[in-house]
Coordinates of C-alpha atoms in Angstrom, one line a residue:
X1 CA -8.4 -10.8 0.5
X2 CA -8.4 -10.6 4.3
X3 CA -6.0 -7.6 4.8
X4 CA -7.3 -5.0 2.4
X5 CA -4.3 -5.3 0.1
X6 CA -4.6 -2.6 -2.6
X7 CA -3.2 -1.1 -5.7
X8 CA -3.7 2.5 -6.9
X9 CA -6.6 4.3 -8.5
X10 CA -9.1 6.7 -6.8
X11 CA -12.0 4.8 -8.5
X12 CA -10.7 1.4 -7.4
X13 CA -10.9 -0.3 -4.0
X14 CA -8.7 -3.0 -2.5
X15 CA -8.6 -6.7 -3.6
X16 CA -11.2 -7.3 -0.8
X17 CA -13.7 -5.1 -2.6
X18 CA -13.7 -7.4 -5.7
X19 CA -15.1 -10.3 -3.7
X20 CA -18.8 -11.1 -4.3
X21 CA -18.9 -14.4 -2.4
X22 CA -16.8 -15.9 0.4
X23 CA -16.4 -19.6 1.1
X24 CA -14.7 -20.2 4.5
X25 CA -14.2 -22.8 7.2
X26 CA -15.1 -21.2 10.6
X27 CA -13.8 -21.9 14.1
X28 CA -16.1 -24.9 14.6
X29 CA -14.9 -26.6 11.4
X30 CA -18.1 -25.7 9.5
X31 CA -17.8 -24.7 5.8
X32 CA -19.9 -21.6 5.1
X33 CA -20.6 -19.5 2.0
X34 CA -21.9 -16.0 2.1
X35 CA -22.9 -13.7 -0.8
X36 CA -21.9 -10.0 -0.4
X37 CA -24.8 -7.8 0.5
X38 CA -25.6 -4.8 2.7
X39 CA -25.5 -6.9 5.9
X40 CA -23.1 -7.0 8.8
X41 CA -21.5 -10.3 7.9
X42 CA -20.4 -8.9 4.6
X43 CA -18.9 -5.9 6.4
X44 CA -17.0 -8.2 8.7
X45 CA -15.8 -10.5 6.0
X46 CA -14.6 -7.6 3.8
X47 CA -11.4 -7.3 5.9
X48 CA -11.4 -10.0 8.5
X49 CA -7.6 -10.8 9.1
X50 CA -8.6 -14.5 9.2
X51 CA -10.5 -14.1 12.4
X52 CA -13.8 -15.5 11.1
X53 CA -12.2 -18.5 9.5
X54 CA -10.0 -19.8 6.7
X55 CA -11.0 -18.6 3.2
X56 CA -11.0 -21.5 0.9
X57 CA -13.0 -20.2 -2.0
X58 CA -13.8 -16.7 -3.2
X59 CA -15.8 -15.4 -6.2
X60 CA -14.5 -12.1 -7.6
X61 CA -15.8 -9.5 -10.0
X62 CA -13.7 -9.4 -13.2
X63 CA -13.7 -7.5 -16.5
X64 CA -12.6 -8.5 -20.0
X65 CA -8.9 -8.7 -20.8
X66 CA -7.4 -5.2 -21.3
X67 CA -4.0 -3.6 -21.8
X68 CA -2.4 -0.7 -20.0
X69 CA -0.6 2.3 -21.4
X70 CA 2.2 3.1 -18.9
X71 CA 4.1 6.4 -18.7
X72 CA 6.9 7.1 -16.2
X73 CA 8.0 10.7 -15.7
X74 CA 10.2 12.8 -13.4
X75 CA 8.6 15.8 -11.7
X76 CA 9.1 18.1 -8.8
X77 CA 7.3 17.5 -5.5
X78 CA 5.8 21.1 -5.7
X79 CA 4.3 20.6 -9.1
X80 CA 3.2 17.0 -8.3
X81 CA 1.2 18.3 -5.2
X82 CA -0.3 21.2 -7.3
X83 CA -1.8 18.8 -9.9
X84 CA -2.3 15.7 -7.7
X85 CA -6.1 16.2 -7.2
X86 CA -6.7 16.6 -10.9
X87 CA -4.1 14.0 -11.9
X88 CA -5.7 11.1 -10.0
X89 CA -9.1 11.9 -11.7
X90 CA -7.7 12.0 -15.2
X91 CA -5.8 8.7 -15.0
X92 CA -6.9 5.3 -13.9
X93 CA -3.7 4.6 -11.9
X94 CA -1.3 7.1 -10.5
X95 CA 1.6 6.1 -8.3
X96 CA 4.3 8.3 -6.9
X97 CA 7.8 7.6 -5.6
X98 CA 9.1 10.4 -3.4
X99 CA 12.9 10.4 -2.8
X100 CA 13.6 11.5 0.8
X101 CA 15.1 14.9 1.0
X102 CA 14.9 15.4 -2.8
X103 CA 12.7 17.8 -4.7
X104 CA 12.1 15.1 -7.3
X105 CA 9.4 12.5 -7.5
X106 CA 8.8 9.7 -10.0
X107 CA 5.2 9.6 -11.3
X108 CA 3.8 6.5 -12.9
X109 CA 0.5 6.8 -14.8
X110 CA -1.4 3.9 -16.3
X111 CA -4.6 3.9 -18.4
X112 CA -6.7 1.1 -19.8
X113 CA -6.8 0.5 -23.5
X114 CA -7.9 -2.3 -25.8
X115 CA -5.7 -5.5 -25.6
X116 CA -2.2 -5.0 -27.2
X117 CA 0.5 -7.5 -26.7
X118 CA 4.2 -6.6 -26.1
X119 CA 6.7 -8.2 -28.3
X120 CA 9.1 -10.7 -26.8
X121 CA 12.0 -8.3 -27.6
X122 CA 10.3 -5.4 -25.8
X123 CA 9.6 -7.7 -22.7
X124 CA 13.3 -8.6 -22.6
X125 CA 14.4 -5.0 -22.7
X126 CA 12.0 -4.0 -20.0
X127 CA 13.1 -6.9 -17.8
X128 CA 16.8 -5.9 -18.3
X129 CA 16.1 -2.3 -17.3
X130 CA 14.4 -3.4 -14.1
X131 CA 17.1 -5.8 -13.2
X132 CA 20.0 -3.4 -13.9
X133 CA 18.5 0.0 -12.8
X134 CA 15.6 -0.5 -10.4
X135 CA 16.9 -3.6 -8.7
X136 CA 20.7 -4.0 -9.4
X137 CA 21.8 -0.4 -9.0
X138 CA 19.4 0.3 -6.2
X139 CA 20.7 -2.8 -4.3
X140 CA 24.2 -1.5 -4.6
X141 CA 23.1 1.9 -3.3
X142 CA 21.2 0.2 -0.4
X143 CA 24.3 -1.9 0.6
X144 CA 26.4 1.3 0.6
X145 CA 23.8 3.1 2.8
X146 CA 23.7 0.1 5.2
X147 CA 27.5 0.3 5.5
X148 CA 27.5 4.1 6.0
X149 CA 24.0 5.5 6.8
X150 CA 25.2 9.1 6.5
X151 CA 25.3 8.5 2.7
X152 CA 21.6 8.0 2.6
X153 CA 20.7 11.6 1.6
X154 CA 23.2 11.7 -1.2
X155 CA 22.0 8.3 -2.5
X156 CA 18.4 9.4 -2.4
X157 CA 19.2 12.4 -4.6
X158 CA 21.3 10.2 -6.9
X159 CA 18.4 7.8 -7.3
X160 CA 16.0 10.7 -8.0
X161 CA 18.3 12.1 -10.7
X162 CA 18.3 8.7 -12.4
X163 CA 14.6 8.0 -12.5
X164 CA 13.9 5.9 -15.6
X165 CA 11.4 7.8 -17.8
X166 CA 9.6 6.2 -20.7
X167 CA 6.4 4.5 -21.7
X168 CA 5.2 1.1 -22.7
X169 CA 2.0 -0.8 -23.5
X170 CA 1.0 -4.4 -22.8
X171 CA -1.5 -6.7 -21.2
X172 CA -2.5 -5.4 -17.8
X173 CA -1.0 -8.2 -15.7
X174 CA 2.3 -7.8 -17.4
X175 CA 2.5 -4.0 -17.1
X176 CA 1.0 -3.3 -13.7
X177 CA 3.2 -5.2 -11.3
X178 CA 6.9 -4.6 -10.7
X179 CA 9.4 -7.1 -9.4
X180 CA 11.0 -6.0 -6.1
X181 CA 14.2 -7.9 -5.3
X182 CA 15.6 -5.3 -2.9
X183 CA 14.4 -6.4 0.5
X184 CA 13.0 -3.9 3.0
X185 CA 10.8 -3.3 6.1
X186 CA 7.6 -1.4 5.4
X187 CA 4.9 0.5 7.2
X188 CA 2.0 2.0 5.3
X189 CA -0.9 4.3 6.3
X190 CA -4.2 5.4 4.8
X191 CA -5.1 9.0 5.4
X192 CA -8.1 11.1 4.1
X193 CA -7.3 12.2 0.5
X194 CA -7.8 15.8 1.6
X195 CA -4.9 15.5 4.0
X196 CA -2.3 14.3 1.4
X197 CA -0.8 17.6 0.5
X198 CA -0.3 18.7 4.2
X199 CA 1.1 15.3 5.1
X200 CA 3.6 15.3 2.2
X201 CA 4.8 18.8 3.0
X202 CA 5.5 17.8 6.6
X203 CA 7.2 14.6 5.5
X204 CA 9.4 16.6 3.1
X205 CA 10.3 19.2 5.7
X206 CA 11.3 16.5 8.1
X207 CA 13.6 14.8 5.6
X208 CA 15.1 18.2 4.6
X209 CA 16.1 18.7 8.2
X210 CA 18.3 15.6 7.9
X211 CA 17.3 13.8 11.1
X212 CA 16.8 10.5 9.4
X213 CA 19.1 8.5 7.3
X214 CA 16.7 7.1 4.7
X215 CA 17.3 6.5 1.0
X216 CA 14.4 4.2 0.2
X217 CA 11.7 6.2 -1.7
X218 CA 8.2 6.6 -0.2
X219 CA 5.4 5.1 -2.3
X220 CA 2.2 7.2 -2.6
X221 CA -1.1 6.0 -4.0
X222 CA -4.8 6.8 -3.9
X223 CA -7.8 4.5 -3.6
X224 CA -11.6 4.7 -3.4
X225 CA -13.3 4.6 -0.1
X226 CA -14.9 1.3 0.8
X227 CA -17.1 -0.2 3.4
X228 CA -16.0 -2.8 5.9
X229 CA -15.8 -2.8 9.6
X230 CA -12.0 -3.1 9.5
X231 CA -11.4 -1.3 6.2
X232 CA -8.5 1.2 6.6
X233 CA -10.3 3.7 4.3
X234 CA -13.6 3.7 6.3
X235 CA -15.6 4.7 3.3
X236 CA -13.7 7.8 2.3
X237 CA -11.3 8.3 -0.6
X238 CA -7.8 7.9 0.8
X239 CA -4.2 8.4 0.0
X240 CA -1.8 5.6 1.1
X241 CA 1.7 6.5 2.0
X242 CA 4.2 3.7 2.4
X243 CA 7.5 4.1 4.2
X244 CA 10.4 1.7 3.7
X245 CA 13.7 0.9 5.3
X246 CA 16.3 -1.3 3.7
X247 CA 16.6 -4.7 5.4
X248 CA 19.4 -4.6 7.9
X249 CA 19.3 -0.9 8.6
X250 CA 17.8 0.5 11.8
X251 CA 14.2 1.2 11.1
X252 CA 12.7 1.7 14.6
X253 CA 13.4 5.4 15.2
X254 CA 12.2 6.2 11.7
X255 CA 9.0 4.1 12.0
X256 CA 8.4 5.5 15.5
X257 CA 8.2 9.0 13.9
X258 CA 6.0 7.7 11.2
X259 CA 3.5 6.2 13.7
X260 CA 3.4 9.3 15.8
X261 CA 3.0 11.7 12.8
X262 CA 0.3 9.6 11.2
X263 CA -1.9 10.0 14.3
X264 CA -2.2 13.7 13.4
X265 CA -3.7 12.8 10.0
X266 CA -6.0 10.1 11.4
X267 CA -3.9 7.5 9.6
X268 CA -4.9 3.9 9.7
X269 CA -2.1 1.4 9.2
X270 CA -2.2 -1.3 6.6
X271 CA -3.1 -4.5 8.5
X272 CA -0.4 -6.5 6.7
X273 CA 2.5 -4.2 7.4
X274 CA 4.5 -3.0 10.4
X275 CA 2.6 -0.8 12.9
X276 CA 2.4 0.2 16.6
X277 CA -1.3 -0.5 16.8
X278 CA -2.7 -1.2 20.2
X279 CA -6.3 -2.3 21.1
X280 CA -7.0 1.2 22.5
X281 CA -6.0 2.8 19.2
X282 CA -7.9 0.2 17.1
X283 CA -11.0 1.1 19.1
X284 CA -10.5 4.8 18.4
X285 CA -9.9 4.2 14.6
X286 CA -12.7 1.7 13.9
X287 CA -16.1 2.8 15.2
X288 CA -17.8 -0.5 14.3
X289 CA -15.2 -2.7 16.1
X290 CA -17.8 -4.0 18.5
X291 CA -20.0 -5.2 15.7
X292 CA -17.0 -7.0 14.1
X293 CA -16.0 -8.7 17.4
X294 CA -19.6 -9.9 18.0
X295 CA -19.6 -11.6 14.6
X296 CA -16.1 -12.9 15.2
X297 CA -17.3 -14.6 18.5
X298 CA -20.3 -16.1 16.6
X299 CA -18.1 -17.8 14.0
X300 CA -15.1 -18.6 16.2
X301 CA -16.6 -19.2 19.7
X302 CA -13.5 -21.1 20.9
X303 CA -11.1 -18.5 19.7
X304 CA -9.3 -20.9 17.4
X305 CA -8.1 -18.0 15.1
X306 CA -7.4 -15.5 17.8
X307 CA -3.6 -15.5 17.9
X308 CA -1.5 -13.7 20.5
X309 CA -0.9 -10.9 18.2
X310 CA -4.6 -10.5 17.4
X311 CA -5.5 -10.6 21.1
X312 CA -3.2 -7.6 21.6
X313 CA -4.9 -5.7 18.9
X314 CA -8.5 -6.6 19.7
X315 CA -8.8 -7.2 23.4
X316 CA -9.0 -4.1 25.7

């Protein structure tokens, strides 16, 4: 609720956007409640990184129970980019997995339907698929790439060729999330939705050149723009591109390139993931930063919640 953690769907915001009332203990030990409105405190609480206080109670908007119809398909990057703008308007959730250096992407589409329950047998089959293919086999590939990084390109293409296609229907909270047992480092950026095609073409050209040994797929999603002094979307529809490196492999040169490239696309990093943010760059990316910091000082005058890391990000 404090980092702008999100899913996918161009009509949907982050988890933070679902909050209608915050209950928090501020830096003086005072419990406070605040109802969301068009005021500056709401904009500061929207994504606060814990700097205003400890959230102890939140009220969120909900809708009646529903199911999701999920379809996973294999497509080409070229075709995916050609239909992306239309695809994200026609489906509630669209999620891509781009396999580095490959022409193939996996596209997951999900749409809301009336409640339908999966059978226990169907759940067991789906769990087995995830354990064997998306986690078990991919773990083996990842270990192989860690042992010999030069195999990463071949493993990426192998994973792309074995994308699991299919469809399923079930209650939303059973269908939407996916277990991730293969450990990784991650950096993720929000860019203006209009920049997505150009960004992906540059990413693809870089991987085709073979300068990085990366087999872990990139995850691509779209969200609505939302208000908030520290919101990575800054009120504009955005594409999120997430970059991963298998735990134990050398991620620094790869992520250095990511951080540099994303500046070209006005990318704002996800607050809860790896970045090279500095205070100078935060001030460039967030025009209302002074308003946020003034409110922060009001609710935490003794800097109880201003950690060393946060000082680096918010003190010029």
